[in-house]
Tab-separated table of C-alpha atoms and ligand atoms in Angstrom:
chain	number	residue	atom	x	y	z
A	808	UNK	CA	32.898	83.312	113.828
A	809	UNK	CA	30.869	80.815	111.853
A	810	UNK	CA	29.519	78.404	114.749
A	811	UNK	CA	27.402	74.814	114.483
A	812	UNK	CA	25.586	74.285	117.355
A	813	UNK	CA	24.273	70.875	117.745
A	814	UNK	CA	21.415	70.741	120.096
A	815	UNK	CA	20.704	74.475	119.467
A	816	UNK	CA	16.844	73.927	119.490
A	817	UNK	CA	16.728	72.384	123.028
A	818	UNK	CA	16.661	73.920	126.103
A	819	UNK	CA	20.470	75.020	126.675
A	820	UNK	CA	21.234	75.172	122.861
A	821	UNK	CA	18.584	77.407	122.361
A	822	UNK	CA	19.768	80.083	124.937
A	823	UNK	CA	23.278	79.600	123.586
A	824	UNK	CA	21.529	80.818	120.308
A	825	UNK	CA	20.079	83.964	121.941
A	826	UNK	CA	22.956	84.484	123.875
A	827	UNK	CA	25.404	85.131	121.165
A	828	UNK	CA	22.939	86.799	119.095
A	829	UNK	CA	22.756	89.501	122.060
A	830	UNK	CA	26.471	89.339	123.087
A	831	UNK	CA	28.662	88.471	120.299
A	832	UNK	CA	28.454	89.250	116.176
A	833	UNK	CA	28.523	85.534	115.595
A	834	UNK	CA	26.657	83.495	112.395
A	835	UNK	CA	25.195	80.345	113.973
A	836	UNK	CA	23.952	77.149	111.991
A	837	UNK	CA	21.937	75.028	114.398
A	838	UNK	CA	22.035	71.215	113.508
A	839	UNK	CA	19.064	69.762	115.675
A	840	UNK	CA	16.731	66.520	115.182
A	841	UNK	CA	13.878	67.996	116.767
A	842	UNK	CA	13.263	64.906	118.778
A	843	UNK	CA	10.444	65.634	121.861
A	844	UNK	CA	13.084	67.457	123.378
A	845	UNK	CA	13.185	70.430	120.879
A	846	UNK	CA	11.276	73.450	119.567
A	847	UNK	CA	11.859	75.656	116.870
A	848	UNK	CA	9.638	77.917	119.022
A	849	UNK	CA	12.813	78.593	121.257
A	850	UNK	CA	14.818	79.846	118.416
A	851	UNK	CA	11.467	82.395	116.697
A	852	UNK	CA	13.342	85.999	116.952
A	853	UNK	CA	16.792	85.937	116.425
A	854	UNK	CA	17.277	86.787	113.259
A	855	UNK	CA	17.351	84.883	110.028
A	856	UNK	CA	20.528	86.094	108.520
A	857	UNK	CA	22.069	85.376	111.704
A	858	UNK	CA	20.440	82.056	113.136
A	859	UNK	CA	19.306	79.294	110.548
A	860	UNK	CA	18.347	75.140	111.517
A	861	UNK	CA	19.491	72.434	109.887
A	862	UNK	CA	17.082	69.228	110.908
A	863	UNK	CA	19.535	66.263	110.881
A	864	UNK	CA	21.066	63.838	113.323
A	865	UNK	CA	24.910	63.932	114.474
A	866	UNK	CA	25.113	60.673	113.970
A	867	UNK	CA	24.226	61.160	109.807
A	868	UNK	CA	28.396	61.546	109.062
A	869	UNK	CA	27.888	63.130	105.659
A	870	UNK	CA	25.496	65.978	106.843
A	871	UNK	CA	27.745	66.355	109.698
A	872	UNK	CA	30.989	66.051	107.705
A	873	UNK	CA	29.760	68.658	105.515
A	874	UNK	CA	28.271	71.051	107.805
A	875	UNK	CA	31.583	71.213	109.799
A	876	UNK	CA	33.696	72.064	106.580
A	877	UNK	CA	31.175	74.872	106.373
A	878	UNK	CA	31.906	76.534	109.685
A	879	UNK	CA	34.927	77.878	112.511
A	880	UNK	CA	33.624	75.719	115.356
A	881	UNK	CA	31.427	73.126	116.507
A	882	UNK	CA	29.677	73.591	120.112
A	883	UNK	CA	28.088	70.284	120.761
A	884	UNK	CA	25.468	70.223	123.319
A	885	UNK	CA	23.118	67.451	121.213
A	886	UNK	CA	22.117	64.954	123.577
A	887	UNK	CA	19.139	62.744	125.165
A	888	UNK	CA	19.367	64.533	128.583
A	889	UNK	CA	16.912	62.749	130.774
A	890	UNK	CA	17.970	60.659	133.350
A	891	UNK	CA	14.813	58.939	134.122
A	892	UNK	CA	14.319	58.131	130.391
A	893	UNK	CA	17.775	56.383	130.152
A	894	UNK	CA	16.280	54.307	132.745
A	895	UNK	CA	13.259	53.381	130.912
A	896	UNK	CA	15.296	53.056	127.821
A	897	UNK	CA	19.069	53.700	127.281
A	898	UNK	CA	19.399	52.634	123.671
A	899	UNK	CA	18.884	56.424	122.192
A	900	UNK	CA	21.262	57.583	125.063
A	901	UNK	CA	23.687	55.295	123.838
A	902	UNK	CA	23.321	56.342	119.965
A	903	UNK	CA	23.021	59.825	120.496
A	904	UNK	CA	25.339	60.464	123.322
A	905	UNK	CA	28.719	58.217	122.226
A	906	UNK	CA	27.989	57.504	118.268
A	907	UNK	CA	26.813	61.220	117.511
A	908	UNK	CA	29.601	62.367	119.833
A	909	UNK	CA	32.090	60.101	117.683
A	910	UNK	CA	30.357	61.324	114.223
A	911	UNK	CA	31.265	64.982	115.138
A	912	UNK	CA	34.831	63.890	116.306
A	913	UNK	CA	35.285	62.158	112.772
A	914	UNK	CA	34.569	65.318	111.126
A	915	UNK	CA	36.519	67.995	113.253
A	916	UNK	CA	39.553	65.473	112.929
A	917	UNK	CA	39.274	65.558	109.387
A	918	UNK	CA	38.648	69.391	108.815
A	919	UNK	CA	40.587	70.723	111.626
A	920	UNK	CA	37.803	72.484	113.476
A	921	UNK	CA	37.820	73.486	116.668
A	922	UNK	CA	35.093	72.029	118.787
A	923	UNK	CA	33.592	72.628	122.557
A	924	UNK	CA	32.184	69.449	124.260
A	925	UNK	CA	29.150	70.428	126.275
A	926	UNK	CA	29.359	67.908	129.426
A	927	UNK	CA	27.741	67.234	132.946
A	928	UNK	CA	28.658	67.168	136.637
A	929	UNK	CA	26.817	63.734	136.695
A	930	UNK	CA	29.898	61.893	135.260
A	931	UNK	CA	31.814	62.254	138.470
A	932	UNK	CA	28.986	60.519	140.425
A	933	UNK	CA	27.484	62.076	143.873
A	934	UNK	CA	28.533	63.092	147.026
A	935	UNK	CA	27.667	62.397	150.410
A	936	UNK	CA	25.899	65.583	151.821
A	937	UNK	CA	28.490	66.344	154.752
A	938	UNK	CA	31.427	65.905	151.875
A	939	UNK	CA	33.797	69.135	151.910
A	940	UNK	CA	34.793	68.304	149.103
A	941	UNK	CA	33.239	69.409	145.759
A	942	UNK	CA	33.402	68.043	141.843
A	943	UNK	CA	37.015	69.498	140.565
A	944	UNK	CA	38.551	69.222	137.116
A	945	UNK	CA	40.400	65.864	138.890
A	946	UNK	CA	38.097	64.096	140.523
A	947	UNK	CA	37.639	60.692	139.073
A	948	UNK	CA	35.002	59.647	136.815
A	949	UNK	CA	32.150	57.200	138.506
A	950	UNK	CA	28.998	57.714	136.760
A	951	UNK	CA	25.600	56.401	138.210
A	952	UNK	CA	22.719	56.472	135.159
A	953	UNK	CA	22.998	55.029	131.513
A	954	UNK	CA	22.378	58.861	130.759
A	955	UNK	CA	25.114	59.469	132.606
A	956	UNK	CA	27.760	57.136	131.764
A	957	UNK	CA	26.537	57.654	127.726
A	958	UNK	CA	27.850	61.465	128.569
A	959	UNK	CA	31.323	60.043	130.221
A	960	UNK	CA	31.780	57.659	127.235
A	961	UNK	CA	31.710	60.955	125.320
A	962	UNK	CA	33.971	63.126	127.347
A	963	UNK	CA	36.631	60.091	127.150
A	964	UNK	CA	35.976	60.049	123.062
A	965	UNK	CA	36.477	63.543	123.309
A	966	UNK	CA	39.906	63.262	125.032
A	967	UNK	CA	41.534	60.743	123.243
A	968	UNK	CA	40.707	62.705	119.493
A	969	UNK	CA	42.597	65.494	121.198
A	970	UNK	CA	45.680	63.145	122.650
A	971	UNK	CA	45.638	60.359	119.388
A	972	UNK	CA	44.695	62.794	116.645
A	973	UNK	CA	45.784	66.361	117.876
A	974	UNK	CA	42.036	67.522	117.860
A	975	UNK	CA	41.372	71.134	118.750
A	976	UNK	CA	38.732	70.750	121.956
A	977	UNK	CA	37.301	71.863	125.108
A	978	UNK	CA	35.383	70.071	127.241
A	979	UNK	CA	32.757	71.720	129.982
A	980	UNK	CA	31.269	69.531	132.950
A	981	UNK	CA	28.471	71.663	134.180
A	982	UNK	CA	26.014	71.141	137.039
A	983	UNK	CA	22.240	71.525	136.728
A	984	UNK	CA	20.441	73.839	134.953
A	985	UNK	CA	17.339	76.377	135.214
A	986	UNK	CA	15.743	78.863	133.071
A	987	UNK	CA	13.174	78.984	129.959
A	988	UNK	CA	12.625	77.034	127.483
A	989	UNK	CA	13.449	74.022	129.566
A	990	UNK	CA	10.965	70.777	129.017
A	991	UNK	CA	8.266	70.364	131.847
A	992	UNK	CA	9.593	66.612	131.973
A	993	UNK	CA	12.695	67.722	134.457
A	994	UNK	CA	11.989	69.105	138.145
A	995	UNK	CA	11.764	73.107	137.925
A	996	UNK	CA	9.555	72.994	134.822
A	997	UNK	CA	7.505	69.969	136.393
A	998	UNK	CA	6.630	71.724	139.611
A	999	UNK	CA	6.113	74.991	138.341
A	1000	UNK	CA	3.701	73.832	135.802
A	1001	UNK	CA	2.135	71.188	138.117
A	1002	UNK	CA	0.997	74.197	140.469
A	1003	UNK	CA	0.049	76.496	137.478
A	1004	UNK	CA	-2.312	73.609	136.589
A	1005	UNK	CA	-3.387	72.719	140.104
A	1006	UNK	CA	-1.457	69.461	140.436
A	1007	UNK	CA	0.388	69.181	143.779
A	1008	UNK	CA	3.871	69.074	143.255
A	1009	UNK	CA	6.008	65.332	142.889
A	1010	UNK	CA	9.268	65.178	144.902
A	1011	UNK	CA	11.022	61.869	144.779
A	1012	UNK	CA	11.884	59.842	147.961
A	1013	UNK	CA	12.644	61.822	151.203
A	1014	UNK	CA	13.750	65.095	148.994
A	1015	UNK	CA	17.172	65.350	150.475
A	1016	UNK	CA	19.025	65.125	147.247
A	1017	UNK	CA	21.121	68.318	146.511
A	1018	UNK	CA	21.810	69.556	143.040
A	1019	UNK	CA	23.412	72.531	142.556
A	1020	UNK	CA	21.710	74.952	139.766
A	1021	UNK	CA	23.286	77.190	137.708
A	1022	UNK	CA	20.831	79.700	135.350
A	1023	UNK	CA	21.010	78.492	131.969
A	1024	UNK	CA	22.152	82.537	130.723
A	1025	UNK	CA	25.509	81.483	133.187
A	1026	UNK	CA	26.110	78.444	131.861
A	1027	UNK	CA	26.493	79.842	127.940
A	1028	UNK	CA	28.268	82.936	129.028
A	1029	UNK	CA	30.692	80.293	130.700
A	1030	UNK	CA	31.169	78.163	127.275
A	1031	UNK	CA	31.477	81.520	125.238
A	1032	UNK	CA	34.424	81.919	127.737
A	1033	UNK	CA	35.795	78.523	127.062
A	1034	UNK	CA	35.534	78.536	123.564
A	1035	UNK	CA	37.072	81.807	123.299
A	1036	UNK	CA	39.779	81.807	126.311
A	1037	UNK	CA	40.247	78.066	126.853
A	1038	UNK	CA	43.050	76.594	126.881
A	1039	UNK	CA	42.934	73.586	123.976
A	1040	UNK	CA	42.628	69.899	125.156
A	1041	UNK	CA	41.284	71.289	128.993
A	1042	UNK	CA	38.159	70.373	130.759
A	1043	UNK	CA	36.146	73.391	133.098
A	1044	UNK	CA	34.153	72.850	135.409
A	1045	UNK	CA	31.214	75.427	135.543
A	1046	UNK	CA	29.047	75.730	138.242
A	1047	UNK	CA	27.653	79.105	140.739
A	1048	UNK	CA	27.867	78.134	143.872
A	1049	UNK	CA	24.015	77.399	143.868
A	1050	UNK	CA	23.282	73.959	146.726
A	1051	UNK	CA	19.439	73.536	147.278
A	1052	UNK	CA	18.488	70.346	148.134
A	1053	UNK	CA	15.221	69.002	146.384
A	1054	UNK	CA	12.897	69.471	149.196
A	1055	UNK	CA	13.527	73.122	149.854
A	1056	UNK	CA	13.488	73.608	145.935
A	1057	UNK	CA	9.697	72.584	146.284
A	1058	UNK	CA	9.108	74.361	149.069
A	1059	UNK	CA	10.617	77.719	147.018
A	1060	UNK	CA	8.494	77.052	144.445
A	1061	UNK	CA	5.395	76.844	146.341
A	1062	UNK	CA	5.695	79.711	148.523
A	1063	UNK	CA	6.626	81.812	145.565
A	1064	UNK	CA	3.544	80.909	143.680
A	1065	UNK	CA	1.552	81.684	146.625
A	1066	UNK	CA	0.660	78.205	147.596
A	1067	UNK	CA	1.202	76.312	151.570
A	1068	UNK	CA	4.869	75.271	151.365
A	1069	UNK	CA	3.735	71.553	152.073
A	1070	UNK	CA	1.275	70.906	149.405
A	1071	UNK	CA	3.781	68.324	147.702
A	1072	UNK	CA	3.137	65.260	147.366
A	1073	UNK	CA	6.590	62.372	147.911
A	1074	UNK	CA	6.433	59.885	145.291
A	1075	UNK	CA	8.513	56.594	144.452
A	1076	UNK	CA	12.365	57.537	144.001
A	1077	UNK	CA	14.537	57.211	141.003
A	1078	UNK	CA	16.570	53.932	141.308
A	1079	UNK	CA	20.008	54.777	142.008
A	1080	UNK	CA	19.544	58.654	142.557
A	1081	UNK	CA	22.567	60.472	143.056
A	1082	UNK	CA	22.609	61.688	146.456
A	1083	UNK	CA	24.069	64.810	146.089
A	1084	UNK	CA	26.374	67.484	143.300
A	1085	UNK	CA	28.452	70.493	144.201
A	1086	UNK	CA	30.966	72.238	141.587
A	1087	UNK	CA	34.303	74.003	142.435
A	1088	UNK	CA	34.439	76.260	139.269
A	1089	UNK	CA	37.321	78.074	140.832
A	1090	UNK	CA	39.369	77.311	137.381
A	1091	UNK	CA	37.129	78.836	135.241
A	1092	UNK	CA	37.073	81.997	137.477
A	1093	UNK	CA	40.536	82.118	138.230
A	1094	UNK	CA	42.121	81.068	134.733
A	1095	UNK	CA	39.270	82.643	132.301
A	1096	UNK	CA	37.659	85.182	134.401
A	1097	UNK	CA	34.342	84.149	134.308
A	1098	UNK	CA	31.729	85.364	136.470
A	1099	UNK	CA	28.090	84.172	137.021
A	1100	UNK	CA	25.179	87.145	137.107
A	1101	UNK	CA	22.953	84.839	138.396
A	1102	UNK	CA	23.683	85.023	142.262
A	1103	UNK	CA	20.487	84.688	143.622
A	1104	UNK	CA	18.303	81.360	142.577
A	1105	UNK	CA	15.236	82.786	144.385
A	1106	UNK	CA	15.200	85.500	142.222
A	1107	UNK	CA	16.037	83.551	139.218
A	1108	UNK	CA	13.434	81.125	140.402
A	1109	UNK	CA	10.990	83.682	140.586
A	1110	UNK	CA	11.655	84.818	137.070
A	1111	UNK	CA	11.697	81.381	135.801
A	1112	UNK	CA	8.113	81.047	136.890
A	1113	UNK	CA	6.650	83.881	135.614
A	1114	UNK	CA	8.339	82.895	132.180
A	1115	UNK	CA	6.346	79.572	132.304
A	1116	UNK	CA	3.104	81.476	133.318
A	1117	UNK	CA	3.575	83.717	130.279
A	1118	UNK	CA	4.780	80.727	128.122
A	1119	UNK	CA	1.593	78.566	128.400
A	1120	UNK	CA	0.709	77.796	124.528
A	1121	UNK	CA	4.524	76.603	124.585
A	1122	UNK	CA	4.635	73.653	127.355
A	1123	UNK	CA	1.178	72.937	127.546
A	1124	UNK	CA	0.907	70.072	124.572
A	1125	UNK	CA	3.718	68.309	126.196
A	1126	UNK	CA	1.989	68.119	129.956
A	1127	UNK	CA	-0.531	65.582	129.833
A	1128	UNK	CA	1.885	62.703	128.377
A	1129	UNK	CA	5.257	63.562	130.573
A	1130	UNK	CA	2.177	63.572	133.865
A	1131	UNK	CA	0.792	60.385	133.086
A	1132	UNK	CA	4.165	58.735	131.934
A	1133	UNK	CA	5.048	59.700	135.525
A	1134	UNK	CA	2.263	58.494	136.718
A	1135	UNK	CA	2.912	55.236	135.262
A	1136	UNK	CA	5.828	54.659	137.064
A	1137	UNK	CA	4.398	55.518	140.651
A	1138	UNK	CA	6.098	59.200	140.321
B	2121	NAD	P1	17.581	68.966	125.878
B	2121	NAD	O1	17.114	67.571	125.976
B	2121	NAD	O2	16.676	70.075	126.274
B	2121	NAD	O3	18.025	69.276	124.361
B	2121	NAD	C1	18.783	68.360	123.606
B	2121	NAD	C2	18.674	68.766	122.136
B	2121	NAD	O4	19.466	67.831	121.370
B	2121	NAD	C3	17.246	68.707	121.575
B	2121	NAD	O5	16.976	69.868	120.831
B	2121	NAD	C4	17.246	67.464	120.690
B	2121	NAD	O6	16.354	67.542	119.589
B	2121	NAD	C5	18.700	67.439	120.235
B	2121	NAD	N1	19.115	66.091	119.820
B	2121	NAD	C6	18.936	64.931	120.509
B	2121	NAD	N2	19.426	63.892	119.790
B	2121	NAD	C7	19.931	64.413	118.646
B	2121	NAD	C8	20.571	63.858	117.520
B	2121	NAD	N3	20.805	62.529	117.434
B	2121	NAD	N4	20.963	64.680	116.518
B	2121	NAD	C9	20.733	66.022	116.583
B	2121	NAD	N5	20.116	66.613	117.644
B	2121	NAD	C10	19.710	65.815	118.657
B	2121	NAD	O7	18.949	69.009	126.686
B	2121	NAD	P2	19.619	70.192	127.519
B	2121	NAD	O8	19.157	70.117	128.911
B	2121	NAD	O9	19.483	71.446	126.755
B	2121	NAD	O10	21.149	69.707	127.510
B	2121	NAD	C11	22.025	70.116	126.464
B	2121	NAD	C12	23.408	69.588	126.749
B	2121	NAD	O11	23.882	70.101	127.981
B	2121	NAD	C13	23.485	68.065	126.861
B	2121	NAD	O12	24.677	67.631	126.243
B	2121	NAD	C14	23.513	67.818	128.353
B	2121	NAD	O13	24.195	66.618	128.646
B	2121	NAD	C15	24.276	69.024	128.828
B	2121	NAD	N6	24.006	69.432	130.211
B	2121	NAD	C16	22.724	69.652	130.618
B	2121	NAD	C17	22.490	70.105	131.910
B	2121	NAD	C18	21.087	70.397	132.419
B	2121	NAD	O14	20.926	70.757	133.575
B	2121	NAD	N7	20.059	70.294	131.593
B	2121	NAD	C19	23.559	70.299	132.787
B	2121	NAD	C20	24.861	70.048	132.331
B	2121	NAD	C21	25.066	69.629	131.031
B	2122	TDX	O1	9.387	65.204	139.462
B	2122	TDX	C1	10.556	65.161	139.880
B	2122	TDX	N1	10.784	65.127	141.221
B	2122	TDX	C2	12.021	65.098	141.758
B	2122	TDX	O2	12.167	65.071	142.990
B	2122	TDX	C3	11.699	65.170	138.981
B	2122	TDX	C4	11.498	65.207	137.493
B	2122	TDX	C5	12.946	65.153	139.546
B	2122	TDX	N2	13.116	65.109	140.886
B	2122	TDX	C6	14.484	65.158	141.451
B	2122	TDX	C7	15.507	64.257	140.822
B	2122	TDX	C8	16.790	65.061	140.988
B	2122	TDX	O3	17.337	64.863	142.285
B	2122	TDX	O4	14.949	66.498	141.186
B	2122	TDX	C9	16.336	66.511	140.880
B	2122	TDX	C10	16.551	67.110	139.496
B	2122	TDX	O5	16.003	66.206	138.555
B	2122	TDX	P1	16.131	66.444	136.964
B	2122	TDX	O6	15.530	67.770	136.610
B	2122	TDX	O7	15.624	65.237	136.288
B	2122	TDX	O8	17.713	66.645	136.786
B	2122	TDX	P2	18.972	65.682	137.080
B	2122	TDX	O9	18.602	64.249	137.040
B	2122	TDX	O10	19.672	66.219	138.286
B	2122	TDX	O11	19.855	65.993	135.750
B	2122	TDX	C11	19.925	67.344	135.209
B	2122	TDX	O12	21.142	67.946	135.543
B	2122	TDX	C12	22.310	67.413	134.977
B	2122	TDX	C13	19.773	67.298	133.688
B	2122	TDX	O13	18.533	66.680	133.352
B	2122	TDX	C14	20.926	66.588	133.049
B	2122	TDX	O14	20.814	66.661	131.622
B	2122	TDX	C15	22.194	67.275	133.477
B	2122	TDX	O15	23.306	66.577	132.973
């Protein structure tokens, strides 16, 4: 299969990329703007007759019109991903997010290529913490952040090309993420590097928010799945059963790096912080077979921190500015 991934030099995109170079005998073009977000560093090693990058936008409708004739299937994960910058500044969350998201839809609907729609659990909203329930492929849509309601204006685009125009898509609504590569702007990375660099570690508020992580390596296995097994037009939720709340994150993170498990510091909370996420992926399991391998987020945690103490050279230009942009803002 001839695959675009959009996105492919950021932090999931990229270990898409290595995933199917290790798993599957795929060709992948990445199309990628390389905004702060991205490094061609996470693509160096897979190899060149395999992997190549295009630097362009999604929303530039002739590169992306001809780059889709070009290839079998689109897997779009291109997207600003921060919440706290969409509440700085939401225009590039609305650009990226709903116009790129429409650019791509132009061009599948015109060259009849199938496409995968790389979503989040944070378009359903939060939970309370004593909820039973969890996020299913039903529950209704009730987004918080301009980050997040940019990513549930795309799922909806994404839904009505495949009801109005017969488009050939998945969609994916996954929960929250961990591994390498990630930028040391979002919590794991943050922490981990804060304590590598003898910062204390920032938690917001009272740390009782619960997001439930998934190891990036799960999370492309699980859209490999879709792409490949899905059924066209249906949204998966994918998610391993992996609840932490925020606090005892920090507390992990500490302990495992050797440090006293209360030598955090709280700091101001994001306005309107979802409270709490938890995915049922019990239809990607039960309809598609897919498992995670990641069980155990110690472990995984564990591994994710000795990946940023071995990746130094690659985070550390990027720490000063996210720390004192956080520090900015009283976090
Ligand atoms: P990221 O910010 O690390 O990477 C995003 C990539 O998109 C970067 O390489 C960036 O350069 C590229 N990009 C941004 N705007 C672009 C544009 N206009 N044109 C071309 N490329 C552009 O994000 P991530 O955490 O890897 O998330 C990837 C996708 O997965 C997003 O769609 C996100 O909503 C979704 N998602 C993320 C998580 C998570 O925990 N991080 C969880 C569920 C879903
Ligand atoms: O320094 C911090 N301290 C802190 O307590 C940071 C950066 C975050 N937090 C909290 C906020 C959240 O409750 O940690 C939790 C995780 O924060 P982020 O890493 O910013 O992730 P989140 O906002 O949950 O969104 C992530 O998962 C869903 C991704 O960034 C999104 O792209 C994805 O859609």
């Amino acid at each position: 299969m001839r695959l675009l991934v959009t996105g492919g030099a950021g932090f999931i995109g990229s270990n898409f990329c290595h995933y199917l170079v290790g798993q599957t005998d795929s060709e992948v073009t990445v199309l990628d703007k390389l905004t702060y977000a991205a490094s061609r560093e996470s693509l160096q090693g897979l190899p060149s007759e395999r992997v190549s990058l295009v630097v362009g936008d999604i929303c530039d409708a002739d590169l992306v019109d001809r780059l889709v004739d070009e290839h079998d299937a689109v897997v779009h994960y291109a997207a600003e991903s921060h919440n706290d910058n969409s509440l700085s500044d939401p225009s590039p969350f609305i650009q990226t997010n709903i116009v790129g998201t429409f650019t791509i839809l132009e061009a599948v609907r015109k060259h009849g290529v199938r496409l995968h729609h790389v979503s989040t659990d944070e378009v359903y909203g939060d939970l309370e913490l004593d909820d039973p329930d969890r996020f299913c492929e039903t529950t209704p849509y009730n987004p918080s952040s301009p980050y997040s309601a940019s990513k549930a204006g795309s799922d909806h685009l994404v839904r009505a090309w495949v009801r109005s125009f017969g488009v050939q898509a998945t969609l994916s609504n996954c929960s929250n993420n961990y591994g390498p590569w990630q930028h040391v702007e979002k919590f794991i990375p943050r922490q981990i590097t804060n304590v590598i660099d003898g910062r204390r570690p920032k938690l917001y508020g009272a740390g009782l928010n619960v997001r439930d992580w998934i190891h990036a390596d799960d999370h492309s296995s699980a859209v490999w799945t879709i792409l490949t097994k899905g059924e066209i037009g249906q949204t998966y939720l994918i998610g391993a059963d992996g609840e932490q709340n925020n606090l005892e994150v920090i507390r992990m993170i500490l302990t495992l790096m050797g440090q006293p498990d209360d030598a955090f510091d709280h700091v101001t909370d994001r306005a309107g912080h979802d409270l709490r996420y938890a995915i049922d992926s019990s239809r990607l399991r039960r309809e598609l077979g897919w498992r995670p391998v990641y069980r155990d987020f110690a472990s995984g945690l564990e591994r994710t921190i000795a990946w940023y103490r071995e990746h130094e050279d690659w985070w550390r230009g990027h720490k000063d500015s996210v720390e004192s942009a956080y520090a900015s803002k009283g976090q």
